[in-house]
Structures are given as C-alpha cells and as structure tokens.
C-alpha cells in the first residue's frame, strides 16, 4: 500500500521552493513568538499553554495541513499529470495511501516538532505542556492531512476551501463552542509555587 516512487514525487512536489518556503515560515514564526514571550514573560505554564494552543494548534497546524494535504495531490490534478500516474500499473488505493502518508509526515515534521521546541522554550516542559501539545499536534496532523487531501481530490479549489474552513472554524465555532478549537477558555494549568 506504499509506493516509493509516488512518495518521492510527492515529497518533491511538497518540498519544492515555493511550498517549502511557506512551510518553514509558520514554524519559524512560532519559535520567534515563543522566544519573545519567554524573554518578556519568563516561565509561565498558562502563557505557554495559551501560545501553544492559540497559535500552534489553532493556526499553524491547520494551515500546514492545508498546504501539505492539498499539495500532495492538487498540482498533479491541475497540470493533468494525475492521468499519467493513474495509467501506470499502480493501484489507486496505493497512490492515495502513499500521498496521505507523505502529507501526514510533512505536516507532522513542520508542526509537531516546532510545537515541541516552542514548548521547551516557553516553559521547559513544565507540567508536560510541551509533550501534551506535541501529541495534540501529531493527532491533528493526521486529521488535517486526511481532510485536506480529500478536499484536494474532490475540488480544484481545495486550498481556498481549506483556508475558509480554518478561518471559519477558528473564528465562528471557536467563539461559540468552548473547546471546539485548540484554544482553551479558562485556566487549565495550575501555576507552580514560586
């Protein structure tokens, strides 16, 4: 169910110059924000949870999922090379599973790893905040990659739909339903005694 040639072509498409630049910007921004918050605020578990939940999980992971999920198959559909790929003696489920695996791997690498590093920068993994948000980013990477790969196969406007989804989900449902997004609505972490 995994084809190395399809995987190599998908990695090449996802990590091309333009997409790779976009994929590196969000994690770099998270690390800069984490460093600035740590420098100005010191070690604070609640602030670490707010930054990791508000930026890493609620913004960065969905956007990287959109880029990786739609980028795994969208360009091939747009330029027509998917027809050539489907004409080869590779089963269609193998193609989709391979592309999904690559999209998940790229999303995890560009979202979970920076989340873990940012968590350590923010509070040194106090109360396991860095590990908890890293696990959440790993799980969210699987879900977002699968969702946006699906959108990439059924629509030519998958990127736009994905961005609208991420913005509507965060702004509308996040404000109406507590816990619907990665953001928390109140203090969830006990502060350490000084």
mmCIF file of C-alpha atoms in Angstrom:
data_model
loop_
_atom_site.group_PDB
_atom_site.id
_atom_site.type_symbol
_atom_site.label_atom_id
_atom_site.label_comp_id
_atom_site.label_asym_id
_atom_site.label_seq_id
_atom_site.Cartn_x
_atom_site.Cartn_y
_atom_site.Cartn_z
ATOM 1 C CA UNK A 1 0.000 0.000 0.000
ATOM 2 C CA UNK A 2 3.046 2.285 -0.231
ATOM 3 C CA UNK A 3 4.893 3.104 -3.446
ATOM 4 C CA UNK A 4 8.366 4.663 -3.049
ATOM 5 C CA UNK A 5 8.288 6.281 -6.500
ATOM 6 C CA UNK A 6 4.969 8.004 -5.829
ATOM 7 C CA UNK A 7 6.273 9.052 -2.408
ATOM 8 C CA UNK A 8 9.445 10.538 -3.929
ATOM 9 C CA UNK A 9 7.427 12.507 -6.483
ATOM 10 C CA UNK A 10 5.053 13.727 -3.780
ATOM 11 C CA UNK A 11 7.898 14.826 -1.491
ATOM 12 C CA UNK A 12 9.465 16.656 -4.416
ATOM 13 C CA UNK A 13 6.172 18.443 -5.149
ATOM 14 C CA UNK A 14 5.572 19.333 -1.492
ATOM 15 C CA UNK A 15 9.074 20.472 -0.711
ATOM 16 C CA UNK A 16 9.625 22.498 -3.850
ATOM 17 C CA UNK A 17 10.944 26.017 -3.452
ATOM 18 C CA UNK A 18 7.706 27.935 -3.037
ATOM 19 C CA UNK A 19 5.870 25.453 -0.829
ATOM 20 C CA UNK A 20 8.931 24.764 1.318
ATOM 21 C CA UNK A 21 9.334 28.478 1.964
ATOM 22 C CA UNK A 22 5.732 28.702 3.131
ATOM 23 C CA UNK A 23 6.122 25.563 5.238
ATOM 24 C CA UNK A 24 9.177 26.996 7.024
ATOM 25 C CA UNK A 25 7.638 30.420 7.747
ATOM 26 C CA UNK A 26 4.956 29.325 10.223
ATOM 27 C CA UNK A 27 7.209 27.143 12.424
ATOM 28 C CA UNK A 28 9.873 29.855 12.400
ATOM 29 C CA UNK A 29 7.247 32.409 13.455
ATOM 30 C CA UNK A 30 6.126 30.115 16.301
ATOM 31 C CA UNK A 31 9.703 29.806 17.556
ATOM 32 C CA UNK A 32 10.241 33.575 17.356
ATOM 33 C CA UNK A 33 7.000 34.187 19.260
ATOM 34 C CA UNK A 34 7.963 31.583 21.875
ATOM 35 C CA UNK A 35 11.379 33.184 22.331
ATOM 36 C CA UNK A 36 9.902 36.669 22.655
ATOM 37 C CA UNK A 37 7.217 35.552 25.121
ATOM 38 C CA UNK A 38 9.805 33.741 27.221
ATOM 39 C CA UNK A 39 12.119 36.773 27.196
ATOM 40 C CA UNK A 40 9.386 39.209 28.231
ATOM 41 C CA UNK A 41 7.266 36.992 30.485
ATOM 42 C CA UNK A 42 9.580 34.331 31.890
ATOM 43 C CA UNK A 43 8.399 30.803 32.638
ATOM 44 C CA UNK A 44 4.620 30.624 32.912
ATOM 45 C CA UNK A 45 2.684 27.419 32.268
ATOM 46 C CA UNK A 46 -0.586 29.179 31.422
ATOM 47 C CA UNK A 47 1.078 31.512 28.933
ATOM 48 C CA UNK A 48 2.840 28.524 27.362
ATOM 49 C CA UNK A 49 -0.498 26.721 27.027
ATOM 50 C CA UNK A 50 -2.107 29.833 25.537
ATOM 51 C CA UNK A 51 0.647 30.305 22.929
ATOM 52 C CA UNK A 52 0.799 26.621 22.005
ATOM 53 C CA UNK A 53 -2.974 26.249 21.916
ATOM 54 C CA UNK A 54 -3.738 29.578 20.295
ATOM 55 C CA UNK A 55 -1.028 29.730 17.650
ATOM 56 C CA UNK A 56 0.440 26.246 17.213
ATOM 57 C CA UNK A 57 -2.716 24.126 17.335
ATOM 58 C CA UNK A 58 -5.345 26.620 16.257
ATOM 59 C CA UNK A 59 -3.451 28.329 13.439
ATOM 60 C CA UNK A 60 -0.208 26.659 12.417
ATOM 61 C CA UNK A 61 -1.298 23.000 12.245
ATOM 62 C CA UNK A 62 -4.423 23.642 10.109
ATOM 63 C CA UNK A 63 -2.534 25.906 7.710
ATOM 64 C CA UNK A 64 0.324 23.435 7.314
ATOM 65 C CA UNK A 65 -2.289 20.696 6.873
ATOM 66 C CA UNK A 66 -3.879 22.726 4.064
ATOM 67 C CA UNK A 67 -0.522 23.203 2.332
ATOM 68 C CA UNK A 68 0.604 19.579 2.723
ATOM 69 C CA UNK A 69 -2.764 17.895 2.161
ATOM 70 C CA UNK A 70 -3.741 19.824 -0.930
ATOM 71 C CA UNK A 71 -0.168 19.993 -2.204
ATOM 72 C CA UNK A 72 0.161 16.217 -2.142
ATOM 73 C CA UNK A 73 -2.306 15.784 -4.997
ATOM 74 C CA UNK A 74 -3.565 19.193 -6.149
ATOM 75 C CA UNK A 75 -0.707 20.123 -8.519
ATOM 76 C CA UNK A 76 -0.970 16.778 -10.315
ATOM 77 C CA UNK A 77 -4.683 17.265 -10.825
ATOM 78 C CA UNK A 78 -4.174 20.847 -12.014
ATOM 79 C CA UNK A 79 -1.476 20.053 -14.586
ATOM 80 C CA UNK A 80 -3.057 16.776 -15.705
ATOM 81 C CA UNK A 81 -0.158 14.529 -14.706
ATOM 82 C CA UNK A 82 -2.508 12.539 -12.455
ATOM 83 C CA UNK A 83 -3.818 10.839 -15.620
ATOM 84 C CA UNK A 84 -0.288 9.640 -16.402
ATOM 85 C CA UNK A 85 0.122 8.401 -12.824
ATOM 86 C CA UNK A 86 -3.226 6.589 -12.870
ATOM 87 C CA UNK A 87 -2.297 4.912 -16.166
ATOM 88 C CA UNK A 88 0.715 3.242 -14.538
ATOM 89 C CA UNK A 89 0.383 -0.230 -13.010
ATOM 90 C CA UNK A 90 -0.016 1.168 -9.508
ATOM 91 C CA UNK A 91 -3.309 0.614 -7.740
ATOM 92 C CA UNK A 92 -5.306 3.737 -6.952
ATOM 93 C CA UNK A 93 -5.571 2.963 -3.226
ATOM 94 C CA UNK A 94 -1.769 2.639 -3.153
ATOM 95 C CA UNK A 95 -1.419 6.080 -4.737
ATOM 96 C CA UNK A 96 -3.799 7.686 -2.241
ATOM 97 C CA UNK A 97 -2.316 5.927 0.808
ATOM 98 C CA UNK A 98 1.190 6.907 -0.285
ATOM 99 C CA UNK A 99 0.203 10.529 -0.822
ATOM 100 C CA UNK A 100 -1.626 10.567 2.521
ATOM 101 C CA UNK A 101 1.419 9.121 4.277
ATOM 102 C CA UNK A 102 3.671 11.782 2.766
ATOM 103 C CA UNK A 103 1.215 14.577 3.634
ATOM 104 C CA UNK A 104 0.975 13.343 7.234
ATOM 105 C CA UNK A 105 4.765 13.072 7.541
ATOM 106 C CA UNK A 106 5.311 16.583 6.204
ATOM 107 C CA UNK A 107 2.563 18.046 8.401
ATOM 108 C CA UNK A 108 3.954 16.318 11.480
ATOM 109 C CA UNK A 109 7.505 17.431 10.745
ATOM 110 C CA UNK A 110 6.542 21.059 10.200
ATOM 111 C CA UNK A 111 4.029 21.323 13.060
ATOM 112 C CA UNK A 112 4.690 18.825 15.865
ATOM 113 C CA UNK A 113 8.461 19.279 16.057
ATOM 114 C CA UNK A 114 8.279 23.110 16.231
ATOM 115 C CA UNK A 115 5.478 22.815 18.796
ATOM 116 C CA UNK A 116 7.689 20.626 20.966
ATOM 117 C CA UNK A 117 10.652 23.007 20.663
ATOM 118 C CA UNK A 118 8.424 26.040 21.358
ATOM 119 C CA UNK A 119 7.030 24.303 24.445
ATOM 120 C CA UNK A 120 10.528 23.792 25.782
ATOM 121 C CA UNK A 121 11.430 27.389 25.018
ATOM 122 C CA UNK A 122 8.313 28.665 26.779
ATOM 123 C CA UNK A 123 8.419 26.660 29.994
ATOM 124 C CA UNK A 124 10.932 23.833 29.784
ATOM 125 C CA UNK A 125 8.115 21.264 29.563
ATOM 126 C CA UNK A 126 6.779 22.188 32.989
ATOM 127 C CA UNK A 127 3.696 20.097 33.789
ATOM 128 C CA UNK A 128 4.300 18.246 30.487
ATOM 129 C CA UNK A 129 2.837 21.155 28.458
ATOM 130 C CA UNK A 130 5.284 20.708 25.566
ATOM 131 C CA UNK A 131 4.643 16.975 25.336
ATOM 132 C CA UNK A 132 0.858 17.374 25.592
ATOM 133 C CA UNK A 133 0.680 19.945 22.815
ATOM 134 C CA UNK A 134 3.102 17.933 20.684
ATOM 135 C CA UNK A 135 0.862 14.867 20.940
ATOM 136 C CA UNK A 136 -2.137 17.049 20.087
ATOM 137 C CA UNK A 137 -0.253 18.429 17.058
ATOM 138 C CA UNK A 138 0.605 14.890 15.919
ATOM 139 C CA UNK A 139 -3.025 13.770 16.109
ATOM 140 C CA UNK A 140 -4.253 16.979 14.455
ATOM 141 C CA UNK A 141 -1.669 16.498 11.688
ATOM 142 C CA UNK A 142 -3.224 13.159 10.776
ATOM 143 C CA UNK A 143 -6.755 14.568 10.777
ATOM 144 C CA UNK A 144 -5.965 17.738 8.830
ATOM 145 C CA UNK A 145 -3.809 15.946 6.265
ATOM 146 C CA UNK A 146 -6.549 13.410 5.575
ATOM 147 C CA UNK A 147 -9.257 16.079 5.384
ATOM 148 C CA UNK A 148 -7.349 18.374 3.046
ATOM 149 C CA UNK A 149 -6.090 15.523 0.847
ATOM 150 C CA UNK A 150 -9.732 14.517 0.448
ATOM 151 C CA UNK A 151 -10.627 18.105 -0.440
ATOM 152 C CA UNK A 152 -7.748 18.154 -2.920
ATOM 153 C CA UNK A 153 -9.157 15.124 -4.732
ATOM 154 C CA UNK A 154 -12.739 16.385 -4.980
ATOM 155 C CA UNK A 155 -12.230 20.081 -5.665
ATOM 156 C CA UNK A 156 -9.941 22.267 -7.738
ATOM 157 C CA UNK A 157 -10.367 24.982 -5.109
ATOM 158 C CA UNK A 158 -9.219 22.892 -2.160
ATOM 159 C CA UNK A 159 -6.766 25.498 -0.866
ATOM 160 C CA UNK A 160 -9.452 28.179 -0.756
ATOM 161 C CA UNK A 161 -11.928 25.798 0.869
ATOM 162 C CA UNK A 162 -9.274 24.751 3.382
ATOM 163 C CA UNK A 163 -8.405 28.332 4.293
ATOM 164 C CA UNK A 164 -12.078 29.261 4.658
ATOM 165 C CA UNK A 165 -12.599 26.156 6.786
ATOM 166 C CA UNK A 166 -9.694 27.032 9.072
ATOM 167 C CA UNK A 167 -10.782 30.664 9.412
ATOM 168 C CA UNK A 168 -14.486 29.892 9.919
ATOM 169 C CA UNK A 169 -13.744 27.071 12.349
ATOM 170 C CA UNK A 170 -11.452 29.233 14.423
ATOM 171 C CA UNK A 171 -13.494 32.425 14.388
ATOM 172 C CA UNK A 172 -17.081 31.173 14.421
ATOM 173 C CA UNK A 173 -17.076 27.818 16.181
ATOM 174 C CA UNK A 174 -14.122 28.701 18.413
ATOM 175 C CA UNK A 175 -16.017 31.663 19.827
ATOM 176 C CA UNK A 176 -19.358 29.842 20.148
ATOM 177 C CA UNK A 177 -18.298 26.445 21.491
ATOM 178 C CA UNK A 178 -15.669 26.252 24.219
ATOM 179 C CA UNK A 179 -13.097 23.583 23.399
ATOM 180 C CA UNK A 180 -14.027 23.335 19.699
ATOM 181 C CA UNK A 181 -10.550 24.508 18.740
ATOM 182 C CA UNK A 182 -7.096 24.214 20.238
ATOM 183 C CA UNK A 183 -7.753 27.291 22.363
ATOM 184 C CA UNK A 184 -8.794 26.966 25.961
ATOM 185 C CA UNK A 185 -11.461 29.090 27.546
ATOM 186 C CA UNK A 186 -10.058 29.325 31.032
ATOM 187 C CA UNK A 187 -7.161 28.395 33.257
ATOM 188 C CA UNK A 188 -6.423 24.727 32.808
ATOM 189 C CA UNK A 189 -2.954 24.597 34.276
ATOM 190 C CA UNK A 190 -2.132 25.096 37.883
ATOM 191 C CA UNK A 191 0.580 27.644 38.434
ATOM 192 C CA UNK A 192 3.762 26.455 40.097
ATOM 193 C CA UNK A 193 4.525 27.801 43.532
ATOM 194 C CA UNK A 194 7.326 30.400 43.410
#
